[in-house]
Every structure is written in C-alpha cells, then in structure tokens.
Amino acid sequence: MEIFIMQCLNWLLGLGYPGIALALMIEIIPSELVLAYGGYMVSNGTIHFTGAVIAGTVGGTFAQLFLYWLGRYGGRSFLERYGKYLLISQKSLNLAEEWFDRNGISIIFTARFIPVVRHAISIPAGIAKMSLVRFTLYTAIAMTPWSILFLSIGFKLGRNWQHIHSVARVYTLPLSIGAVFFISCYCLLLYMKKRKSR
C-alpha cells in the first residue's frame, strides 16, 4: 500500500501545482499526505509555497464541491446505496447530517477541522440545497489554513515528511477541540435565543 501511495504521489505531484490540486480533488490519498509531500517539494525548491497553498485550496474545495453536488442531485438514497464506494460510511453521513441540521451553514467552516464529519459534511449541505456560492466560499476559507498548516509541517519535516501524522497531531488536536467548542457555544447561543423569544 505504501509503495502504491508513493507511486501515486510521485506521478501526481510530478505535475507540479496541477498535481497537488488533482490529488486533492480525487482524494485517493489523504489530503494530509498530499500537502505534506507538497511541503517537502517546497523545501527542495521544486515548487513555491504560495502556489502550493493556492493549489491545495482549489483542489480541496473542488473535492468538497463534488460531494456537495452528489448530495444535491443524488440525494440521501443514492448516498446510502453508493456512499461506501466513495469511502463515506453510514455513521459519518448520519453524524454530518445531524450536525448540519442542528447548526446550519455555520458548520461548513468549522467542521473541516473535525475528524469523521470533515468530508461528509458537504453532503447534507447539498441535500439541503445550501447556496453554492456560500458553500464554496466557506469551504475555500477553511481549506486555506488547512493547506498552509500541512504544507508548513511538510516543509519543516523535509525528507521525513512521511511522519506527518505523528507530528500533525500536536496541531490538529487543538484545532478539533477548538472547532467543537465553537460549535457548542454557537448551539448554546441559538438555544438561549430561541428560549428568550418564546
């Protein structure tokens, strides 16, 4: 499996910036690995950091747009039937849908930093026919710091970029906790507002 991933990375990222975007669009390899390898390429002077961030943001956004369109035009029944082929489990889909129903569009940004619902959250947004412009904007805004983070870590790791998961945990865990805290506070504010209006 590692050999296959390396072959894919070498071929895709051999294309430069389009390769980074394409690798994130098709999501054969986790975005963390793609961006970390991109950071390594920046460190050896193959590509520039700014271009890699733009490619990462564009690729990551298009990957989520694909899921959004699946939700919008395929619906829940389609995803229940074929979601497993897209590596979307029933559990993550249910959780994402529940979170979206409870928090609405505000979760599109914050959910990008939370495991399990990170990818699946785009589907209920599509099912709910959320504004495409707003969805794209929120997703792109979230993908930018995500790309910067993993490209920076990959840059620092250099040849050791494959250790990204153990190193990134130091950064992603606080981000996940912060995102959950933000969503919890938002839910509490909504609840208090509804209670007050009654």
mmCIF file of C-alpha atoms in Angstrom, residues 11-198:
data_model
loop_
_atom_site.group_PDB
_atom_site.id
_atom_site.type_symbol
_atom_site.label_atom_id
_atom_site.label_comp_id
_atom_site.label_asym_id
_atom_site.label_seq_id
_atom_site.Cartn_x
_atom_site.Cartn_y
_atom_site.Cartn_z
ATOM 1 C CA TRP A 11 3.225 10.858 -10.527
ATOM 2 C CA LEU A 12 0.625 13.413 -9.416
ATOM 3 C CA LEU A 13 2.987 15.847 -7.744
ATOM 4 C CA GLY A 14 5.377 15.466 -10.632
ATOM 5 C CA LEU A 15 2.812 17.627 -12.438
ATOM 6 C CA GLY A 16 3.557 20.467 -10.004
ATOM 7 C CA TYR A 17 0.710 22.690 -8.834
ATOM 8 C CA PRO A 18 -1.953 20.992 -11.005
ATOM 9 C CA GLY A 19 -0.820 17.680 -9.496
ATOM 10 C CA ILE A 20 -1.446 18.916 -5.948
ATOM 11 C CA ALA A 21 -4.904 20.181 -6.915
ATOM 12 C CA LEU A 22 -5.745 16.980 -8.792
ATOM 13 C CA ALA A 23 -4.533 14.731 -5.945
ATOM 14 C CA LEU A 24 -6.798 16.581 -3.515
ATOM 15 C CA MET A 25 -9.735 16.524 -5.931
ATOM 16 C CA ILE A 26 -9.756 12.761 -6.461
ATOM 17 C CA GLU A 27 -8.881 12.005 -2.801
ATOM 18 C CA ILE A 28 -7.221 8.655 -3.449
ATOM 19 C CA ILE A 29 -4.597 9.706 -0.907
ATOM 20 C CA PRO A 30 -5.441 11.608 2.333
ATOM 21 C CA SER A 31 -5.030 15.375 1.963
ATOM 22 C CA GLU A 32 -2.585 15.443 4.868
ATOM 23 C CA LEU A 33 -0.119 13.249 2.965
ATOM 24 C CA VAL A 34 -0.535 15.139 -0.298
ATOM 25 C CA LEU A 35 0.061 18.505 1.357
ATOM 26 C CA ALA A 36 2.953 17.209 3.452
ATOM 27 C CA TYR A 37 4.635 15.904 0.312
ATOM 28 C CA GLY A 38 3.902 19.259 -1.301
ATOM 29 C CA GLY A 39 5.684 20.920 1.632
ATOM 30 C CA TYR A 40 8.665 18.660 1.032
ATOM 31 C CA MET A 41 8.677 19.756 -2.616
ATOM 32 C CA VAL A 42 8.701 23.373 -1.466
ATOM 33 C CA SER A 43 11.664 22.623 0.807
ATOM 34 C CA ASN A 44 13.746 21.266 -2.083
ATOM 35 C CA GLY A 45 12.813 24.143 -4.371
ATOM 36 C CA THR A 46 10.626 22.191 -6.811
ATOM 37 C CA ILE A 47 7.608 24.464 -6.260
ATOM 38 C CA HIS A 48 6.834 27.692 -4.375
ATOM 39 C CA PHE A 49 4.864 27.855 -1.128
ATOM 40 C CA THR A 50 2.246 30.381 -2.290
ATOM 41 C CA GLY A 51 1.459 28.394 -5.417
ATOM 42 C CA ALA A 52 1.170 25.212 -3.356
ATOM 43 C CA VAL A 53 -1.303 26.893 -0.965
ATOM 44 C CA ILE A 54 -3.438 28.070 -3.898
ATOM 45 C CA ALA A 55 -3.343 24.592 -5.487
ATOM 46 C CA GLY A 56 -4.222 22.975 -2.152
ATOM 47 C CA THR A 57 -7.146 25.342 -1.580
ATOM 48 C CA VAL A 58 -8.503 24.897 -5.113
ATOM 49 C CA GLY A 59 -8.133 21.106 -5.075
ATOM 50 C CA GLY A 60 -9.622 20.705 -1.604
ATOM 51 C CA THR A 61 -12.553 22.965 -2.446
ATOM 52 C CA PHE A 62 -13.360 21.097 -5.668
ATOM 53 C CA ALA A 63 -13.257 17.775 -3.790
ATOM 54 C CA GLN A 64 -15.933 19.082 -1.430
ATOM 55 C CA LEU A 65 -17.944 20.545 -4.306
ATOM 56 C CA PHE A 66 -18.124 17.064 -5.817
ATOM 57 C CA LEU A 67 -19.654 15.752 -2.564
ATOM 58 C CA TYR A 68 -21.975 18.765 -2.414
ATOM 59 C CA TRP A 69 -23.265 18.012 -5.936
ATOM 60 C CA LEU A 70 -23.690 14.345 -5.053
ATOM 61 C CA GLY A 71 -25.891 15.367 -2.134
ATOM 62 C CA ARG A 72 -27.792 17.955 -4.139
ATOM 63 C CA TYR A 73 -28.513 15.865 -7.216
ATOM 64 C CA GLY A 74 -28.159 12.323 -5.920
ATOM 65 C CA GLY A 75 -29.966 12.683 -2.618
ATOM 66 C CA ARG A 76 -29.803 10.625 0.548
ATOM 67 C CA SER A 77 -30.935 7.356 -1.061
ATOM 68 C CA PHE A 78 -28.146 7.473 -3.641
ATOM 69 C CA LEU A 79 -25.515 8.020 -0.948
ATOM 70 C CA GLU A 80 -26.881 5.268 1.278
ATOM 71 C CA ARG A 81 -26.522 2.913 -1.655
ATOM 72 C CA TYR A 82 -23.195 4.026 -3.142
ATOM 73 C CA GLY A 83 -21.516 6.020 -0.350
ATOM 74 C CA LYS A 84 -19.297 3.083 0.649
ATOM 75 C CA TYR A 85 -17.618 3.243 -2.770
ATOM 76 C CA LEU A 86 -16.692 6.850 -2.025
ATOM 77 C CA LEU A 87 -15.285 5.866 1.405
ATOM 78 C CA ILE A 88 -18.190 7.601 3.160
ATOM 79 C CA SER A 89 -19.539 5.447 5.961
ATOM 80 C CA GLN A 90 -23.167 5.457 7.071
ATOM 81 C CA LYS A 91 -22.035 6.569 10.521
ATOM 82 C CA SER A 92 -20.156 9.633 9.278
ATOM 83 C CA LEU A 93 -23.033 10.544 6.939
ATOM 84 C CA ASN A 94 -25.599 10.330 9.757
ATOM 85 C CA LEU A 95 -23.402 12.363 12.077
ATOM 86 C CA ALA A 96 -22.727 15.016 9.436
ATOM 87 C CA GLU A 97 -26.417 15.298 8.603
ATOM 88 C CA GLU A 98 -27.331 15.620 12.271
ATOM 89 C CA TRP A 99 -24.722 18.336 12.820
ATOM 90 C CA PHE A 100 -25.810 20.233 9.709
ATOM 91 C CA ASP A 101 -29.499 20.080 10.683
ATOM 92 C CA ARG A 102 -28.654 21.367 14.142
ATOM 93 C CA ASN A 103 -26.176 24.110 13.204
ATOM 94 C CA GLY A 104 -26.934 25.021 9.596
ATOM 95 C CA ILE A 105 -24.406 26.696 7.335
ATOM 96 C CA SER A 106 -22.167 27.811 10.220
ATOM 97 C CA ILE A 107 -20.787 24.299 10.480
ATOM 98 C CA ILE A 108 -19.419 24.226 6.913
ATOM 99 C CA PHE A 109 -16.285 26.105 8.016
ATOM 100 C CA THR A 110 -15.695 24.645 11.472
ATOM 101 C CA ALA A 111 -16.417 21.014 10.512
ATOM 102 C CA ARG A 112 -13.362 21.000 8.232
ATOM 103 C CA PHE A 113 -11.215 20.695 11.348
ATOM 104 C CA ILE A 114 -13.171 17.861 12.992
ATOM 105 C CA PRO A 115 -12.425 14.173 12.243
ATOM 106 C CA VAL A 116 -15.231 11.898 10.945
ATOM 107 C CA VAL A 117 -17.517 14.734 9.754
ATOM 108 C CA ARG A 118 -14.750 16.643 7.926
ATOM 109 C CA HIS A 119 -15.522 15.237 4.471
ATOM 110 C CA ALA A 120 -19.110 14.082 4.890
ATOM 111 C CA ILE A 121 -20.461 17.498 5.954
ATOM 112 C CA SER A 122 -20.605 18.635 2.316
ATOM 113 C CA ILE A 123 -23.274 16.033 1.538
ATOM 114 C CA PRO A 124 -26.067 17.318 3.815
ATOM 115 C CA ALA A 125 -25.232 20.834 2.587
ATOM 116 C CA GLY A 126 -26.019 19.632 -0.914
ATOM 117 C CA ILE A 127 -29.145 17.764 0.163
ATOM 118 C CA ALA A 128 -30.367 20.937 1.911
ATOM 119 C CA LYS A 129 -29.586 22.899 -1.303
ATOM 120 C CA MET A 130 -27.386 25.369 0.529
ATOM 121 C CA SER A 131 -26.323 28.316 -1.653
ATOM 122 C CA LEU A 132 -23.482 27.138 -3.887
ATOM 123 C CA VAL A 133 -21.699 30.489 -3.596
ATOM 124 C CA ARG A 134 -21.772 30.455 0.206
ATOM 125 C CA PHE A 135 -20.769 26.805 0.368
ATOM 126 C CA THR A 136 -17.815 27.389 -1.955
ATOM 127 C CA LEU A 137 -16.729 30.498 -0.055
ATOM 128 C CA TYR A 138 -16.842 28.867 3.390
ATOM 129 C CA THR A 139 -15.082 25.755 2.120
ATOM 130 C CA ALA A 140 -12.301 27.719 0.416
ATOM 131 C CA ILE A 141 -11.775 29.848 3.533
ATOM 132 C CA ALA A 142 -11.423 26.675 5.621
ATOM 133 C CA MET A 143 -9.168 24.907 3.107
ATOM 134 C CA THR A 144 -6.650 27.762 3.073
ATOM 135 C CA PRO A 145 -5.387 27.425 6.684
ATOM 136 C CA TRP A 146 -5.619 23.617 6.340
ATOM 137 C CA SER A 147 -3.315 23.755 3.305
ATOM 138 C CA ILE A 148 -0.939 26.209 4.974
ATOM 139 C CA LEU A 149 -0.686 24.038 8.089
ATOM 140 C CA PHE A 150 0.230 20.769 6.370
ATOM 141 C CA LEU A 151 2.440 22.376 3.751
ATOM 142 C CA SER A 152 4.345 24.125 6.560
ATOM 143 C CA ILE A 153 4.767 20.904 8.521
ATOM 144 C CA GLY A 154 5.885 19.071 5.373
ATOM 145 C CA PHE A 155 8.352 21.880 4.681
ATOM 146 C CA LYS A 156 9.840 21.580 8.175
ATOM 147 C CA LEU A 157 9.985 17.785 8.041
ATOM 148 C CA GLY A 158 11.668 17.776 4.646
ATOM 149 C CA ARG A 159 12.718 14.230 3.738
ATOM 150 C CA ASN A 160 10.870 12.961 6.825
ATOM 151 C CA TRP A 161 7.509 14.220 5.517
ATOM 152 C CA GLN A 162 6.023 10.713 5.896
ATOM 153 C CA HIS A 163 5.938 11.252 9.684
ATOM 154 C CA ILE A 164 3.244 13.876 9.134
ATOM 155 C CA HIS A 165 0.527 12.114 11.163
ATOM 156 C CA SER A 166 2.521 11.872 14.395
ATOM 157 C CA VAL A 167 3.760 15.469 14.110
ATOM 158 C CA ALA A 168 0.485 16.996 12.889
ATOM 159 C CA ARG A 169 -1.468 15.586 15.848
ATOM 160 C CA VAL A 170 0.067 18.323 18.014
ATOM 161 C CA TYR A 171 -1.675 20.895 15.811
ATOM 162 C CA THR A 172 -4.834 19.131 14.654
ATOM 163 C CA LEU A 173 -6.000 18.055 18.113
ATOM 164 C CA PRO A 174 -6.276 21.643 19.443
ATOM 165 C CA LEU A 175 -7.962 22.659 16.167
ATOM 166 C CA SER A 176 -10.532 19.875 16.526
ATOM 167 C CA ILE A 177 -11.193 20.754 20.171
ATOM 168 C CA GLY A 178 -11.493 24.443 19.284
ATOM 169 C CA ALA A 179 -13.929 23.699 16.455
ATOM 170 C CA VAL A 180 -16.120 21.520 18.696
ATOM 171 C CA PHE A 181 -16.022 24.221 21.399
ATOM 172 C CA PHE A 182 -17.053 26.893 18.871
ATOM 173 C CA ILE A 183 -19.945 24.798 17.581
ATOM 174 C CA SER A 184 -21.070 24.022 21.144
ATOM 175 C CA CYS A 185 -21.057 27.724 22.042
ATOM 176 C CA TYR A 186 -22.960 28.553 18.863
ATOM 177 C CA CYS A 187 -25.591 25.913 19.651
ATOM 178 C CA LEU A 188 -25.935 27.259 23.175
ATOM 179 C CA LEU A 189 -26.419 30.811 21.884
ATOM 180 C CA LEU A 190 -29.079 29.627 19.436
ATOM 181 C CA TYR A 191 -30.860 27.704 22.185
ATOM 182 C CA MET A 192 -30.825 30.715 24.528
ATOM 183 C CA LYS A 193 -32.056 32.995 21.734
ATOM 184 C CA LYS A 194 -34.973 30.661 20.906
ATOM 185 C CA ARG A 195 -35.840 30.300 24.579
ATOM 186 C CA LYS A 196 -35.787 34.060 25.054
ATOM 187 C CA SER A 197 -38.029 34.640 22.008
ATOM 188 C CA ARG A 198 -40.602 32.232 23.438
#
